[in-house]
C-alpha positions as a Python dict, from the first residue, in 0.01 Angstrom:
ca = {
    (1, 'X'): (0, 0, 0),
    (2, 'X'): (255, -145, -318),
    (3, 'X'): (485, -293, -23),
    (4, 'X'): (180, -489, 106),
    (5, 'X'): (96, -613, -228),
    (6, 'X'): (438, -715, -323),
    (7, 'X'): (493, -882, 11),
    (8, 'X'): (159, -1100, -6),
    (9, 'X'): (246, -1180, -371),
    (10, 'X'): (601, -1309, -251),
    (11, 'X'): (438, -1506, 13),
    (12, 'X'): (160, -1661, -215),
    (13, 'X'): (374, -1731, -478),
    (14, 'X'): (657, -1895, -260),
    (15, 'X'): (366, -2099, -79),
    (16, 'X'): (192, -2207, -427),
    (17, 'X'): (482, -2332, -578),
    (18, 'X'): (593, -2524, -257),
    (19, 'X'): (258, -2696, -255),
    (20, 'X'): (299, -2796, -608),
    (21, 'X'): (628, -2930, -561),
    (22, 'X'): (533, -3136, -242),
    (23, 'X'): (220, -3286, -410),
    (24, 'X'): (401, -3395, -745),
    (25, 'X'): (769, -3451, -678),
    (26, 'X'): (925, -3728, -454),
    (27, 'X'): (1234, -3630, -257),
    (28, 'X'): (1440, -3869, -438),
    (29, 'X'): (1317, -3691, -767),
    (30, 'X'): (1539, -3480, -992),
    (31, 'X'): (1327, -3357, -1285),
    (32, 'X'): (1528, -3182, -1556),
    (33, 'X'): (1399, -2851, -1667),
    (34, 'X'): (1709, -2797, -1879),
    (35, 'X'): (1940, -3108, -1842),
    (36, 'X'): (2260, -3083, -1664),
    (37, 'X'): (2219, -2728, -1574),
    (38, 'X'): (1865, -2665, -1414),
    (39, 'X'): (1639, -2935, -1205),
    (40, 'X'): (1299, -2967, -1009),
    (41, 'X'): (1363, -3172, -675),
    (42, 'X'): (1230, -3173, -322),
    (43, 'X'): (1449, -3137, -43),
    (44, 'X'): (1366, -3017, 325),
    (45, 'X'): (1587, -2793, 475),
    (46, 'X'): (1628, -2788, 822),
    (47, 'X'): (1893, -2513, 825),
    (48, 'X'): (1940, -2175, 652),
    (49, 'X'): (2126, -2089, 321),
    (50, 'X'): (2415, -2354, 264),
    (51, 'X'): (2304, -2572, 532),
    (52, 'X'): (2390, -2337, 824),
    (53, 'X'): (2250, -2402, 1145),
    (54, 'X'): (2130, -2740, 1037),
    (55, 'X'): (2119, -2866, 1393),
    (56, 'X'): (1981, -2560, 1558),
    (57, 'X'): (1676, -2447, 1359),
    (58, 'X'): (1545, -2279, 1701),
    (59, 'X'): (1751, -1963, 1603),
    (60, 'X'): (1512, -1945, 1295),
    (61, 'X'): (1178, -1946, 1491),
    (62, 'X'): (1338, -1671, 1711),
    (63, 'X'): (1513, -1446, 1492),
    (64, 'X'): (1302, -1452, 1171),
    (65, 'X'): (1015, -1268, 1373),
    (66, 'X'): (1239, -1036, 1512),
    (67, 'X'): (1391, -938, 1186),
    (68, 'X'): (1053, -913, 1016),
    (69, 'X'): (940, -667, 1282),
    (70, 'X'): (1248, -472, 1249),
    (71, 'X'): (1172, -436, 878),
    (72, 'X'): (816, -401, 879),
    (73, 'X'): (885, -101, 1109),
    (74, 'X'): (1113, 58, 848),
    (75, 'X'): (866, 21, 599),
    (76, 'X'): (606, 207, 806),
    (77, 'X'): (818, 484, 877),
    (78, 'X'): (991, 536, 568),
    (79, 'X'): (814, 709, 266),
    (80, 'X'): (1083, 620, 18),
    (81, 'X'): (882, 394, -230),
    (82, 'X'): (1216, 189, -360),
    (83, 'X'): (1318, 126, -18),
    (84, 'X'): (946, -15, 62),
    (85, 'X'): (939, -241, -228),
    (86, 'X'): (1297, -388, -153),
    (87, 'X'): (1208, -438, 208),
    (88, 'X'): (878, -602, 85),
    (89, 'X'): (1077, -854, -109),
    (90, 'X'): (1287, -965, 208),
    (91, 'X'): (958, -933, 449),
    (92, 'X'): (771, -1187, 196),
    (93, 'X'): (1039, -1408, 157),
    (94, 'X'): (1110, -1429, 506),
    (95, 'X'): (754, -1496, 616),
    (96, 'X'): (722, -1758, 343),
    (97, 'X'): (1010, -1962, 483),
    (98, 'X'): (915, -1914, 855),
    (99, 'X'): (535, -2052, 753),
    (100, 'X'): (748, -2381, 679),
    (101, 'X'): (920, -2377, 966),
    (102, 'X'): (607, -2332, 1175),
    (103, 'X'): (431, -2577, 949),
    (104, 'X'): (679, -2875, 930),
    (105, 'X'): (1007, -2759, 1095),
    (106, 'X'): (1194, -2749, 789),
    (107, 'X'): (1201, -2503, 483),
    (108, 'X'): (1092, -2683, 143),
    (109, 'X'): (1366, -2609, -136),
    (110, 'X'): (1289, -2742, -482),
    (111, 'X'): (1512, -2531, -727),
    (112, 'X'): (1850, -2702, -807),
    (113, 'X'): (2103, -2532, -1072),
    (114, 'X'): (2438, -2684, -1139),
    (115, 'X'): (2725, -2473, -1243),
    (116, 'X'): (2962, -2710, -1441),
    (117, 'X'): (2965, -3040, -1205),
    (118, 'X'): (2917, -2808, -915),
    (119, 'X'): (2541, -2836, -768),
    (120, 'X'): (2436, -2497, -631),
    (121, 'X'): (2238, -2501, -288),
    (122, 'X'): (1884, -2578, -344),
    (123, 'X'): (1652, -2294, -290),
    (124, 'X'): (1300, -2154, -329),
    (125, 'X'): (1109, -1858, -452),
    (126, 'X'): (1133, -1721, -97),
    (127, 'X'): (1487, -1726, -95),
    (128, 'X'): (1504, -1559, -434),
    (129, 'X'): (1282, -1252, -299),
    (130, 'X'): (1531, -1227, 12),
    (131, 'X'): (1850, -1250, -223),
    (132, 'X'): (1700, -992, -463),
    (133, 'X'): (1608, -747, -194),
    (134, 'X'): (1902, -797, 3),
    (135, 'X'): (2124, -707, -336),
    (136, 'X'): (1871, -410, -399),
    (137, 'X'): (1915, -299, -42),
    (138, 'X'): (2288, -298, -85),
    (139, 'X'): (2238, -86, -389),
    (140, 'X'): (2010, 130, -213),
    (141, 'X'): (2241, 209, 78),
    (142, 'X'): (2546, 242, -168),
    (143, 'X'): (2421, 468, -432),
    (144, 'X'): (2062, 612, -381),
    (145, 'X'): (2003, 679, -16),
    (146, 'X'): (2091, 1034, 111),
    (147, 'X'): (2124, 1154, 461),
    (148, 'X'): (1830, 1398, 542),
    (149, 'X'): (1971, 1756, 588),
    (150, 'X'): (1965, 1904, 892),
    (151, 'X'): (1785, 2251, 975),
    (152, 'X'): (1936, 2501, 1184),
    (153, 'X'): (1762, 2354, 1480),
    (154, 'X'): (1930, 2048, 1421),
    (155, 'X'): (1605, 1873, 1316),
    (156, 'X'): (1593, 1619, 1017),
    (157, 'X'): (1449, 1755, 698),
    (158, 'X'): (1244, 1512, 477),
    (159, 'X'): (1259, 1543, 101),
    (160, 'X'): (978, 1402, -55),
}
């Protein structure tokens, strides 16, 4: 149940922030939040992170539902609460950006950070959720996950 709440919170927060930005910021605007470091802007991204696949957004229309279904099946089949939360972040972020692609063909990005004079690629709440979920998934796989023990008959034994 918690994973459903997290997924919905990510989607709602992502879509609400994008709606507010679209209604209040022009594409040419750069509104300083912390001058010379953090700005709000409006960018419609046809590709993925760092502009990958900008000329072939069809890949995302096909790939994201496949990944989302795989993540959903993994959530449903797994009883590990931490893993479910992590995958809910990824699922919510993927759905949030997918909604943009279906509605307008491009993902709405609006968070712009400068690292020195380098502008970090513009991103959104869904991207934050996917990134945090992916990092936590790596932590889970590397440090938390334990292979289920096999019984004498060779069947996996779930620990709960």
